[in-house]
XYZ file of C-alpha atoms in Angstrom:
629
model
C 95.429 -66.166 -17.828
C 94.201 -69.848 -18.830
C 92.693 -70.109 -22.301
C 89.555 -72.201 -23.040
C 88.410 -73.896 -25.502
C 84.463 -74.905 -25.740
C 83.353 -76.972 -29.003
C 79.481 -76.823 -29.371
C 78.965 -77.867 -33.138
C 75.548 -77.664 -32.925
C 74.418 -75.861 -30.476
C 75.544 -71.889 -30.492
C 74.459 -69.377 -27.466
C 73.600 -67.513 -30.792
C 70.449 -70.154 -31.359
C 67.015 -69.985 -31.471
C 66.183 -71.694 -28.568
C 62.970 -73.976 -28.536
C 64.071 -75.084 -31.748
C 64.086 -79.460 -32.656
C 67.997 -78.879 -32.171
C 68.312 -75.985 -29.920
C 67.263 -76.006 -26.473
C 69.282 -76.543 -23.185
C 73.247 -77.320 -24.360
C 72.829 -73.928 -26.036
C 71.938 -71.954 -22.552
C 74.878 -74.485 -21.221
C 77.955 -73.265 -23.043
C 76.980 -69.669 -23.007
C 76.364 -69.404 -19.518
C 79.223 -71.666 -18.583
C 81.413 -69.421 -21.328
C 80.266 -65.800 -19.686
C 80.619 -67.368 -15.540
C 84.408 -68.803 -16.283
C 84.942 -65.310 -17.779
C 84.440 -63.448 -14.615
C 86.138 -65.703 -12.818
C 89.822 -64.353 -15.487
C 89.543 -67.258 -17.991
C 89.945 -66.547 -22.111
C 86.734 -68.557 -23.252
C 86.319 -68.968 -27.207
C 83.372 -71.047 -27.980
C 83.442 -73.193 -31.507
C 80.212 -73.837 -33.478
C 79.397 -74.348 -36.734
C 78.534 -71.998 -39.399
C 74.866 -72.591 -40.274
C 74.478 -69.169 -41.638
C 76.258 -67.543 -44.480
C 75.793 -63.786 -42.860
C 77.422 -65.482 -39.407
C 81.319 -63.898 -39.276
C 84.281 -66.189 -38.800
C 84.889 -64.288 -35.334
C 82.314 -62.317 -33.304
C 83.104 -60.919 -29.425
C 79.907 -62.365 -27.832
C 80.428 -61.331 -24.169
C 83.107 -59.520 -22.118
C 85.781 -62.399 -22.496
C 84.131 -64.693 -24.679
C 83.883 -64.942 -28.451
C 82.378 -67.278 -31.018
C 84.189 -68.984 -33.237
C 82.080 -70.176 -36.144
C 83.750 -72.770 -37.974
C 83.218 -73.695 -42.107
C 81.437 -77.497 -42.119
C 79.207 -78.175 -44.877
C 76.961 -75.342 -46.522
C 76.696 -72.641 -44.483
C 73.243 -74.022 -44.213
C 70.997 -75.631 -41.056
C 71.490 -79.400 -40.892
C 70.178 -81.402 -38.534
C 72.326 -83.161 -35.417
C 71.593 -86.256 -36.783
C 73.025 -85.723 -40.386
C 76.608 -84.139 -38.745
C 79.056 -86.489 -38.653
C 80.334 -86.568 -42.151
C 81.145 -82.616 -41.826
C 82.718 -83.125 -38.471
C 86.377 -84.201 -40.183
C 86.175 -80.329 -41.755
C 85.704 -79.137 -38.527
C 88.016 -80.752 -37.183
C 90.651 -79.581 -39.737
C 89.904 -75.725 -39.528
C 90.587 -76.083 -35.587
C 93.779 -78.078 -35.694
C 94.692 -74.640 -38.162
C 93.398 -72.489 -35.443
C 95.040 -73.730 -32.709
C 97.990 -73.983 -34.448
C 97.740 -69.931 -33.912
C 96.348 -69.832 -30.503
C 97.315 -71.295 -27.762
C 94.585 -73.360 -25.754
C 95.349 -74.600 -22.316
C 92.489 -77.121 -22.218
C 89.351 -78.307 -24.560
C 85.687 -78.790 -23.277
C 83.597 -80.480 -25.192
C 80.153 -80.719 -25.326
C 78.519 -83.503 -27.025
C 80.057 -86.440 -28.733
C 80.682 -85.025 -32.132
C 82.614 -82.197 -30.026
C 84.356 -84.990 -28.460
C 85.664 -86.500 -31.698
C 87.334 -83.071 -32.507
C 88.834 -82.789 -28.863
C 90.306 -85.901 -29.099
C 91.929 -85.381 -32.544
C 93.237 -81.886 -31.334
C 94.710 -84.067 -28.071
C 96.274 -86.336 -30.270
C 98.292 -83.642 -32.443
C 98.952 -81.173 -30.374
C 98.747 -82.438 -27.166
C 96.256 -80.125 -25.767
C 94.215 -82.457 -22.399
C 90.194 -82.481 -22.776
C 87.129 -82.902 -20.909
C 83.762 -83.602 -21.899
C 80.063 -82.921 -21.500
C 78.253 -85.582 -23.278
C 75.033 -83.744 -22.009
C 73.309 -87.011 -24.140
C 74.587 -90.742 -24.119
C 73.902 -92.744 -26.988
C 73.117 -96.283 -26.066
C 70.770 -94.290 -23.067
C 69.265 -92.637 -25.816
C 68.783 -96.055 -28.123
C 67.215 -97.678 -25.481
C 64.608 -95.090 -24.914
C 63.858 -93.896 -28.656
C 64.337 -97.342 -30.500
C 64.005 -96.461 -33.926
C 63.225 -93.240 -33.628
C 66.604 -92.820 -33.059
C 68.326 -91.273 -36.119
C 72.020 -90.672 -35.159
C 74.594 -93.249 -36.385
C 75.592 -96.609 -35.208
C 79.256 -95.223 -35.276
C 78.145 -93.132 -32.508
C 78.787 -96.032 -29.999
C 82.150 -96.488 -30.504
C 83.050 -93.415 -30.691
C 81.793 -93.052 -27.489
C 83.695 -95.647 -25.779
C 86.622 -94.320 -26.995
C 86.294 -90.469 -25.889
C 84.922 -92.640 -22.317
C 89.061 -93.716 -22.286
C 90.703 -90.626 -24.031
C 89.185 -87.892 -22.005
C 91.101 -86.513 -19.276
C 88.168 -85.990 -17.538
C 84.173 -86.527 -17.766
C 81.383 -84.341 -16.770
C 78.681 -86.026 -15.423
C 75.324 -83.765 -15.451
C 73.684 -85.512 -12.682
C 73.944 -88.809 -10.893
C 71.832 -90.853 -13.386
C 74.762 -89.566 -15.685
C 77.991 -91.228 -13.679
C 76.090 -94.439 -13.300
C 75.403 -94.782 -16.876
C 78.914 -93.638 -17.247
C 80.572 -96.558 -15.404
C 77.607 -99.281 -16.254
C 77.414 -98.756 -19.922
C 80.652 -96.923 -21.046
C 82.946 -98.920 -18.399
C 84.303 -95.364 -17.129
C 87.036 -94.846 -14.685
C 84.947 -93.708 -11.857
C 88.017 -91.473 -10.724
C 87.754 -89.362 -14.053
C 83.917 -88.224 -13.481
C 83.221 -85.445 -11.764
C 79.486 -84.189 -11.441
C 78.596 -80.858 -12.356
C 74.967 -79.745 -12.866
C 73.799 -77.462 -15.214
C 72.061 -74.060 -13.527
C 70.045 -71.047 -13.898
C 71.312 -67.182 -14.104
C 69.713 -65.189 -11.078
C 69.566 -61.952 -13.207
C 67.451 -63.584 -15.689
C 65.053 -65.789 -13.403
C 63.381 -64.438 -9.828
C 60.634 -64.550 -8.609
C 57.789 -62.581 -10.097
C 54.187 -61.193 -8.493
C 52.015 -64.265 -9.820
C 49.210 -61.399 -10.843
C 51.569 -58.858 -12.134
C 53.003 -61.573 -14.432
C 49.889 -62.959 -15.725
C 48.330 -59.176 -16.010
C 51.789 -58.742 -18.365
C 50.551 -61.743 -20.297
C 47.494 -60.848 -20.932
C 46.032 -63.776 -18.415
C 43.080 -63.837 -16.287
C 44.871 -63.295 -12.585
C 42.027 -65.774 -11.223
C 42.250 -68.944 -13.673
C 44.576 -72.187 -12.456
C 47.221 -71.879 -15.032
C 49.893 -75.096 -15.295
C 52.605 -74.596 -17.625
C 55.207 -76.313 -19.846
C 57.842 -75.760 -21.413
C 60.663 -76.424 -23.489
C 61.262 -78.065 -27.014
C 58.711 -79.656 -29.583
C 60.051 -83.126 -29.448
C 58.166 -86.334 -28.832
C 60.786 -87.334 -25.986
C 59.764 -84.513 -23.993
C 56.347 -86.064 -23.497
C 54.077 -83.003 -23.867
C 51.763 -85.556 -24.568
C 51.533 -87.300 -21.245
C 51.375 -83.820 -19.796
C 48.333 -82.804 -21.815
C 46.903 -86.115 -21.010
C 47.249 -86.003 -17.387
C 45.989 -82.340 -17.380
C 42.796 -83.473 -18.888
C 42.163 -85.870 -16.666
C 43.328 -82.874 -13.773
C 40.672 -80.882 -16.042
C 37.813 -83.512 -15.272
C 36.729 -81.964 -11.945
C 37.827 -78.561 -12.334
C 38.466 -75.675 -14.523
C 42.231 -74.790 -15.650
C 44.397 -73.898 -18.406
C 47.142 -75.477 -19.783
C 50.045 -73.040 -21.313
C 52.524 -74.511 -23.844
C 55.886 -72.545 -24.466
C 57.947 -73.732 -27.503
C 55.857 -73.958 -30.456
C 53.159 -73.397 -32.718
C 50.691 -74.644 -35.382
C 52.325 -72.339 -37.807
C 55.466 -72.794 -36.494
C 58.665 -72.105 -39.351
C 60.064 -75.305 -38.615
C 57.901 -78.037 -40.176
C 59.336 -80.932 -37.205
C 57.682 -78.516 -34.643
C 54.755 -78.153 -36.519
C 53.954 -81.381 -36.778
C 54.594 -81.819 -33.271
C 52.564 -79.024 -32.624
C 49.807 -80.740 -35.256
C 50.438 -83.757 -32.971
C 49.607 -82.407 -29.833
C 46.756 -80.328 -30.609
C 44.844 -83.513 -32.233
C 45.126 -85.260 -28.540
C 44.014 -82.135 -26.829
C 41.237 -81.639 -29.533
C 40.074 -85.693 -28.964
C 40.624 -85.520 -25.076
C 37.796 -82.371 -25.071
C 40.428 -79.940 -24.219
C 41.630 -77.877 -26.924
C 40.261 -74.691 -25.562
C 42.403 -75.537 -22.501
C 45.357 -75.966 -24.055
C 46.945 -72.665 -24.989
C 50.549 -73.317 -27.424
C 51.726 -69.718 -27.569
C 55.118 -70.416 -29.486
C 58.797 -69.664 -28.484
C 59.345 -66.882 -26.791
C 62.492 -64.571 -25.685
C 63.990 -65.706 -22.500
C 63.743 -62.009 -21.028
C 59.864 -63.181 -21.163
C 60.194 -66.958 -19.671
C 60.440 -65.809 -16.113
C 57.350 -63.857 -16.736
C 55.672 -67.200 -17.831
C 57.461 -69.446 -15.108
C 56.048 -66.503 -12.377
C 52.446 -66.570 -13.935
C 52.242 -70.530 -13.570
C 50.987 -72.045 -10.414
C 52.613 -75.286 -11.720
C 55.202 -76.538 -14.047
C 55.040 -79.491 -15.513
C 58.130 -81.129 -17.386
C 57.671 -84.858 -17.852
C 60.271 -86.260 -20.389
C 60.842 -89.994 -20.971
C 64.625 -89.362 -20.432
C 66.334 -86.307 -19.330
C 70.003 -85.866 -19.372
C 69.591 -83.083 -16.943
C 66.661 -80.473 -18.032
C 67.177 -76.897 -17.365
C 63.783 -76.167 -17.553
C 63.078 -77.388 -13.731
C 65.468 -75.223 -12.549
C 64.043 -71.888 -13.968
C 60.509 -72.602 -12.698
C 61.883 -73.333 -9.332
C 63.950 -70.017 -9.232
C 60.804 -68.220 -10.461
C 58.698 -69.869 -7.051
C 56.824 -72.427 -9.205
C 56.700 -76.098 -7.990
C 57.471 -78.822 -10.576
C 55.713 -81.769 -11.493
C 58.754 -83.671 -13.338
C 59.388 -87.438 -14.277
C 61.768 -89.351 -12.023
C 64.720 -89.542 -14.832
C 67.619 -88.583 -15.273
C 68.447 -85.191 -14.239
C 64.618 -84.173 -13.275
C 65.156 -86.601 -9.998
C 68.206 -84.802 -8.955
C 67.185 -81.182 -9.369
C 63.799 -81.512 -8.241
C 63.225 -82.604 -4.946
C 60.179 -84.774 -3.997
C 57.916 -83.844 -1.629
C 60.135 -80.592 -1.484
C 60.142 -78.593 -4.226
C 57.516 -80.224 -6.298
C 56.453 -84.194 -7.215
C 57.934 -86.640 -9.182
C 56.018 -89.046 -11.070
C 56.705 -92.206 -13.315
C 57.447 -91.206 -16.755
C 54.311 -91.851 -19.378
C 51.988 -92.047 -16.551
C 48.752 -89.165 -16.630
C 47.127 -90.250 -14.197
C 49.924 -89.426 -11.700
C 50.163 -86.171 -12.994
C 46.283 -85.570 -12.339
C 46.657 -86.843 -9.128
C 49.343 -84.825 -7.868
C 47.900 -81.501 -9.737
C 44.439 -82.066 -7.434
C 46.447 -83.008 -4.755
C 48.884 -79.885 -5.280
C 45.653 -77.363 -6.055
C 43.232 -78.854 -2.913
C 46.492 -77.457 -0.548
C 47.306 -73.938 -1.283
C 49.739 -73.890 1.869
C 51.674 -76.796 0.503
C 51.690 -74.940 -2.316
C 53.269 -71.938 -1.296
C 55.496 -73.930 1.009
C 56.452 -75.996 -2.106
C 57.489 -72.197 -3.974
C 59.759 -70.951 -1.025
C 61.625 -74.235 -0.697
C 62.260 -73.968 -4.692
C 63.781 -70.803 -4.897
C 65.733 -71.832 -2.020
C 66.711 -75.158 -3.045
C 67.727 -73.604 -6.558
C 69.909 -70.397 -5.610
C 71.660 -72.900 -2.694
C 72.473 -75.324 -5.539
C 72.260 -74.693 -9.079
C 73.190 -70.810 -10.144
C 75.583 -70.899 -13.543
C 78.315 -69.297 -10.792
C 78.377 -72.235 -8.581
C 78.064 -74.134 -11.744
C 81.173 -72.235 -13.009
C 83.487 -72.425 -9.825
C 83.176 -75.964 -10.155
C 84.200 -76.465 -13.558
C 86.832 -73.853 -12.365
C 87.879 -76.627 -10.205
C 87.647 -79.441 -12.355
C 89.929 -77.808 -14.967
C 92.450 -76.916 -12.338
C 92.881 -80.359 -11.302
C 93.975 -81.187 -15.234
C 95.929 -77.699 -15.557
C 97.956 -78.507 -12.269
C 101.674 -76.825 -13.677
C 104.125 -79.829 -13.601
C 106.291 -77.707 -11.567
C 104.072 -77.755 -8.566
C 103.116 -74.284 -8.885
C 99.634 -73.610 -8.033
C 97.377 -70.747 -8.123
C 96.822 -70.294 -4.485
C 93.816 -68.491 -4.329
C 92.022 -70.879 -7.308
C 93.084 -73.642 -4.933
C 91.728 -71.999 -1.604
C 88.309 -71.213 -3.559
C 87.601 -74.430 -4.823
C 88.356 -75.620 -0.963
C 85.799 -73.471 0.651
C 83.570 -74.040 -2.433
C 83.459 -77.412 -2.378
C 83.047 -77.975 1.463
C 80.182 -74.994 1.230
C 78.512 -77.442 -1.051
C 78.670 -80.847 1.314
C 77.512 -78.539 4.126
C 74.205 -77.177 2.716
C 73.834 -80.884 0.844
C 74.174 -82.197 4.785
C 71.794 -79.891 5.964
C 69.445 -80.958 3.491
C 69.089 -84.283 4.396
C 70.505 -85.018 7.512
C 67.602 -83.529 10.121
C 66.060 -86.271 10.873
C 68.605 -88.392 11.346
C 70.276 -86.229 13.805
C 67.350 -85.367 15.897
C 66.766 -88.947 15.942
C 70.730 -89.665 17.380
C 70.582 -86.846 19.788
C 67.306 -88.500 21.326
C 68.553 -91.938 21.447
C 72.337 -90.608 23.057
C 70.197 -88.544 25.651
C 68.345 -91.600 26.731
C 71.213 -93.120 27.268
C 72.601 -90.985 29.646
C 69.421 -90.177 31.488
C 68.922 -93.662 31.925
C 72.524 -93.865 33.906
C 74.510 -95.462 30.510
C 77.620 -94.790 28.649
C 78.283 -94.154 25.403
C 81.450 -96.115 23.613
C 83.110 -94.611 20.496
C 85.660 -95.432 17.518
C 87.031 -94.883 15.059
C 90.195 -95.051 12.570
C 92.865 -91.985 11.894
C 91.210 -88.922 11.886
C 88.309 -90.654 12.663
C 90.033 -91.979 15.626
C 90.406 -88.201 16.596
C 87.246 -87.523 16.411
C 86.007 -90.213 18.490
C 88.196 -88.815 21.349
C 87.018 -85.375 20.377
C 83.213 -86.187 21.237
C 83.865 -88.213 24.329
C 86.430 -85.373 25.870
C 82.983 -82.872 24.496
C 80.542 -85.259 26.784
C 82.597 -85.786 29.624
C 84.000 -81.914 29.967
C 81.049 -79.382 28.480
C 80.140 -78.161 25.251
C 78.751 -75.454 25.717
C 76.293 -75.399 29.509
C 78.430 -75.240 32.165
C 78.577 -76.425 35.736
C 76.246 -79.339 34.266
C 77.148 -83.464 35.687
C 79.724 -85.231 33.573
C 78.800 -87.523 30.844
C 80.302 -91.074 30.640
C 81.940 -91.164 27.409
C 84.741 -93.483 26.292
C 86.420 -93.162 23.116
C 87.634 -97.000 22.549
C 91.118 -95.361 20.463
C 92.214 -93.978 23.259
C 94.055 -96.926 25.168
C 97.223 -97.359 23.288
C 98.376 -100.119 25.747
C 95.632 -102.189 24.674
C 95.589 -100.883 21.244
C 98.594 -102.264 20.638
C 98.719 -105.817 22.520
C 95.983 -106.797 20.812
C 96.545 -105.648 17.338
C 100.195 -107.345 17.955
C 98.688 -110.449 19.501
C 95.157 -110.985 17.970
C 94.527 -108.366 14.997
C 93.703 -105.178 14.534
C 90.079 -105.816 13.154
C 89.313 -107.241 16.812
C 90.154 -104.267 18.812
C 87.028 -102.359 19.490
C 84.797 -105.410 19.735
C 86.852 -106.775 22.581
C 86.221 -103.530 24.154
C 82.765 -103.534 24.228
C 82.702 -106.961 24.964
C 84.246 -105.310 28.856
C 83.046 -102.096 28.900
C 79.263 -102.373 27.689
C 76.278 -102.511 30.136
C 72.432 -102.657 29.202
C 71.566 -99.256 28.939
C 75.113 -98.298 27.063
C 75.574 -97.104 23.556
C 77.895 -97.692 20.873
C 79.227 -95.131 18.084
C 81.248 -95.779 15.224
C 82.759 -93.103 13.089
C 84.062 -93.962 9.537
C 84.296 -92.239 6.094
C 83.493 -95.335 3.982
C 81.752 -97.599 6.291
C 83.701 -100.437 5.159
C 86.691 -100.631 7.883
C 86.835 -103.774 8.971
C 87.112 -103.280 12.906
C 84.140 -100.894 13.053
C 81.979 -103.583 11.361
C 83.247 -105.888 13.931
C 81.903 -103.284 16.554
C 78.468 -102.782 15.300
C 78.352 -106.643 15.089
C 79.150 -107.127 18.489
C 76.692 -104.375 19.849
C 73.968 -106.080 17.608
C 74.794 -109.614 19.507
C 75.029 -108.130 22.783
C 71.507 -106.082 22.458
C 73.495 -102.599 22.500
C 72.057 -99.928 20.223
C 73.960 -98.679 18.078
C 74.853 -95.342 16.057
C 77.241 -95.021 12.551
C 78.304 -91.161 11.753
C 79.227 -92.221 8.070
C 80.262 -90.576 5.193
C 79.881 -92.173 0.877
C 77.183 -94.462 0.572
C 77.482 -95.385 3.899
C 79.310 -98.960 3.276
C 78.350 -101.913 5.088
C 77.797 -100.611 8.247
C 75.076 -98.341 7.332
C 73.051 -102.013 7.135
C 74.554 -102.978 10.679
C 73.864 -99.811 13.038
C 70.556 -99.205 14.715
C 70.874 -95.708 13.188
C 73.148 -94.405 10.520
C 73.983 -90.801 9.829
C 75.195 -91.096 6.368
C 76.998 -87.364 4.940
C 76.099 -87.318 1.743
C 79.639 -86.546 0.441
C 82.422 -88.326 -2.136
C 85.686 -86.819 -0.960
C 86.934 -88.065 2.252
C 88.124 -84.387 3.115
C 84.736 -83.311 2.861
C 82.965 -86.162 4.345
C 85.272 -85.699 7.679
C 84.509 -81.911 7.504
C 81.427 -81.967 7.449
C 81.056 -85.339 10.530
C 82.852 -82.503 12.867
C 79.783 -81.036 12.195
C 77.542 -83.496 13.123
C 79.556 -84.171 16.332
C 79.368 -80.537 17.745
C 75.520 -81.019 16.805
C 75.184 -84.129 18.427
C 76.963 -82.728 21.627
C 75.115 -79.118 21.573
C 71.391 -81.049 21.310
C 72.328 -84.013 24.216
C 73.835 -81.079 26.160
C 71.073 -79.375 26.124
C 68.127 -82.235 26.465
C 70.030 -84.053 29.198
C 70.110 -80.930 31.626
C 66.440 -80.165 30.960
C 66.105 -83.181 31.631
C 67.402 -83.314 35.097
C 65.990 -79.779 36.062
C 62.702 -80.842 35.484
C 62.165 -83.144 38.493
C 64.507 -80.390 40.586
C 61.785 -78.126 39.739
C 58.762 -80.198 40.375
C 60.344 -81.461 43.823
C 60.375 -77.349 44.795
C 57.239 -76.621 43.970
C 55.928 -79.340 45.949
C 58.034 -78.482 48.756
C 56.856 -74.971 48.513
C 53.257 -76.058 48.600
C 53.832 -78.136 51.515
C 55.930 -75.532 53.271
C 52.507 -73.389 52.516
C 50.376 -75.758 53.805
C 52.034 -76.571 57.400
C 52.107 -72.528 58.194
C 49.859 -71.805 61.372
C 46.946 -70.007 60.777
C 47.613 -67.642 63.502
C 51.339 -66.774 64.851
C 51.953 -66.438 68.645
C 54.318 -64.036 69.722
């Protein structure tokens, strides 16, 4: 049984969440903590004391207990003011682990990192990290209002190098990663943060808002989440009035209050209501405090929309809940908010600081109650598919395996066959997602070309090459209609004569484009399979189709390389690993061949049928009226 480590030093599952320094990285490592606990892993999470009643040890879950760890008074102290109490820290853990074994470290957040490192360093024990927050991303966006260190930077950099692996959140994340950090691309892996199904479902909209005491008939728009100017509550009360200017709605704010314990919040809180109150809107604009997250899915159900509109996001949980709970989301496009909401699909995104965007798409959102509700079922979809704490959890699961691989080649067979299926589940349903058009639009142009008496040429490199003889051997034999004509398919790997000759002679890069050059006619069509998009031969295919008018079609994989800008059409899998990108283009082959099947015999019956009927007609017509025996 693998022992974990998770170092939090700010941010305890134990917090009170909607607080300045509590919020989302709290939810994170107790949800991540409980999940890789089911799944047979030790979990002990370390935070620091910030309360003198706290116990050194406390079981927190089945599984999972709480380390809290002596730095500084026993007293709460801001994020910002941390660093000179993190060498304390550090000290009581190298003691700790000195006791108990710990297979691997996970920390999240830089200060976290610092301690990981130091415990790497002595006692040899490999990390990863969740920086869930980068600083230079961070400087650039808050200026001066940024308040951590300068030392932060470089400290940084180094964990970037030290780490034995990164977690990016989201894909804003990696690219800041590489571009600002100079990270090995190899060591990032992303993993989004999630939502727990058995706390957030879907709710009856006027049950919930009869359990809140709300009117079930008002147009309610909600937000929520922490009391911080970065969260722009302000450009979400803005926009709302301006919603508010032809219509009649309410505004609920979870998170904070006028009165609220914690003087930052309420003078956030102070803050916000002065904009509502000089906007005209204050008796729109409801803040009703934190609140228990046994209540938030109550909240999230009630809304009709949830706004979240951040200047920067490292990920944002918040969009995830609402979208479990059925509630579109009206989010900026940063950071994490682009990748977990998607546009057009499970809500809007809108430039960040910009109210009259969020106006716009509230009337547009409220003046189409069937987009609405079309908007709420492809939420919850879109967030069980992706983003529960479990999937979350198998693929951290993974991404600790990969460090914890036993020198002696041993492997845990079944960890290794979950994080297989798991993994190619997740390209599959990523495919699905975006790959509809694209493949309705292949199967149309393929069936053209074989109803208008052309041929289709394919390639393609290793297994790549086998798939390219797959598809032709599907068109030319049957998929799945039988007794239909044969379709002229050549797969261009399949000579091995002239495969050879001419990679011997000439070059290998040469060898499909001097078979087109023979083979292809005017109403032919070229495929080219490839992974990357960047083989060197297939370019010279697509190249050659382009100069000799031949349409052309690239089943791709990445970021679809240079071919993707070469093809007529390019069906791009939205996948990293080769493995996966190859599983899932089998995929889109026995699509491909299912749909042409299909449209290319209905095709060909249709004019059988019409010649019938009129030879039935005329059959009818040239009867004798009367019959002479």
């Amino acid at each position: 049984m693998k022992r974990i480590a998770l170092i939090s030093e700010h941010a305890s599952p134990f917090g009170i969440l909607g607080g300045v320094d509590s919020g989302g990285q709290n939810v994170y490592v107790g949800q991540l903590a409980k999940h890789l606990a089911k799944r047979g892993y030790r979990v002990d999470i370390f935070t620091r004391r910030d309360r003198a009643l706290l116990p050194e040890i406390a079981d927190w879950s089945e599984g999972v207990r709480l380390i809290h760890v002596p730095a500084g008074d026993p007293i709460e102290i801001r994020k910002e003011d941390l660093l000179p109490h993190m060498q304390e820290f550090t000290a009581y853990m190298l003691r700790f682990c000195r006791h108990t074994h710990y297979d691997l470290v996970h920390a999240n957040f830089w200060m976290s990192g610092l301690v990981a490192a130091e415990l790497k360093r002595v006692l040899q024990i490999p990390f990863v990290i969740t920086f869930h927050a980068l600083g230079r991303v961070r400087r650039f966006h808050q200026g001066g209002n940024d308040e951590f260190p300068d030392e932060r930077f470089a400290i940084e950099d180094r964990l970037v190098q030290e780490a034995d692996r990164i977690v990016a959140e989201c894909p804003q994340d990696e690219i800041d990663l590489i571009q600002l950090y100079n990270a090995d691309p190899h060591k990032i892996t992303i993993v989004p943060c999630g939502f727990d199904p058995s706390e957030f479902w879907c709710l009856d909209k006027a049950l919930a808002r009869v359990a809140l005491g709300m009117n079930p008939d008002d147009r309610i728009v909600l937000q929520l989440g922490r009391m911080v100017p970065r969260k722009g509550v302000d450009t979400a009360i803005s926009g709302f009035a301006k919603f508010c200017e032809n219509t009649s709605a309410q505004l609920i704010i979870v998170g904070g209050e006028l009165n609220d314990s914690d003087p930052r919040i309420a003078k956030e809180v102070d803050r916000l209501t002065a904009i509502a109150t000089e906007l005209g809107i204050v008796n729109r604009v409801h803040f009703v405090g934190r609140k228990g997250r046994e209540v938030l899915r109550y909240y999230y159900s009630a809304a009709d929309v949830f706004i979240t509109t951040p200047w920067y996001e490292p990920f944002g949980i918040t969009p995830l809940e609402a979208m479990a709970c059925g509630t579109p989301v009206i989010g900026s496009k940063v950071g994490g908010v682009k990748f977990s909401v998607a546009d057009g699909e499970t809500g809007y995104l809108v430039p960040p600081n910009q109210p009259d965007a969020i106006a716009d798409r509230l009337s547009h959102l409220y003046a189409h109650p069937t987009l609405l509700e079309n908007l709420s079922r492809q939420a919850i979809r879109r967030a069980n598919d992706l983003f529960t704490w479990q999937s979350v959890a198998d693929s951290m699961a993974n991404l600790y395996q990969s460090v914890l691989i036993d020198p002696s080649g041993a492997l845990d067979s079944g960890m290794v066959i979950d994080r297989g299926f798991n993994s190619v589940i997740t390209a599959m349903q990523s495919a699905q997602r975006c790959l509809q058009t694209e493949l309705t639009q292949a199967a149309t142009l393929i069936t053209n070309c074989f109803t208008q008496n052309g041929k289709v040429l394919i390639c393609g490199n290793g297994g790549s090459a086998a798939d390219a003889q797959h598809c032709a051997a599907e068109f030319v034999g049957r998929f799945k209609i039988p007794n239909r004509r044969a379709l002229p398919a050549i797969a261009l790997s399949a000579d091995s004569t002239l495969l050879t000759a001419w990679s011997n002679d000439v070059g290998y890069d040469h060898v499909f484009s001097r078979q087109i050059e023979a083979f292809a006619q005017s109403n032919d069509l070229v495929i080219g399979i490839s992974t990357s998009g960047r083989s060197k031969n297939i370019l010279e295919a697509f190249e050659t189709a382009q100069r000799l008018g031949i349409p052309s079609i690239g089943i791709l994989g990445g970021d679809g390389g240079h071919a993707r800008s070469l093809c007529d059409l390019s069906i791009v899998v939205p996948a990293k690993d080769p493995q996966h990108i190859q599983e899932v283009q089998i995929v889109v082959i026995h699509l491909l061949c299912e749909l042409v099947e299909a449209w290319v015999v209905n095709h060909e019956q249709q004019p059988k049928r019409q010649r019938l009927r009129l030879q039935n007609r005329n059959a009818a017509s040239e009867l004798p009226l009367t019959v002479n025996y």
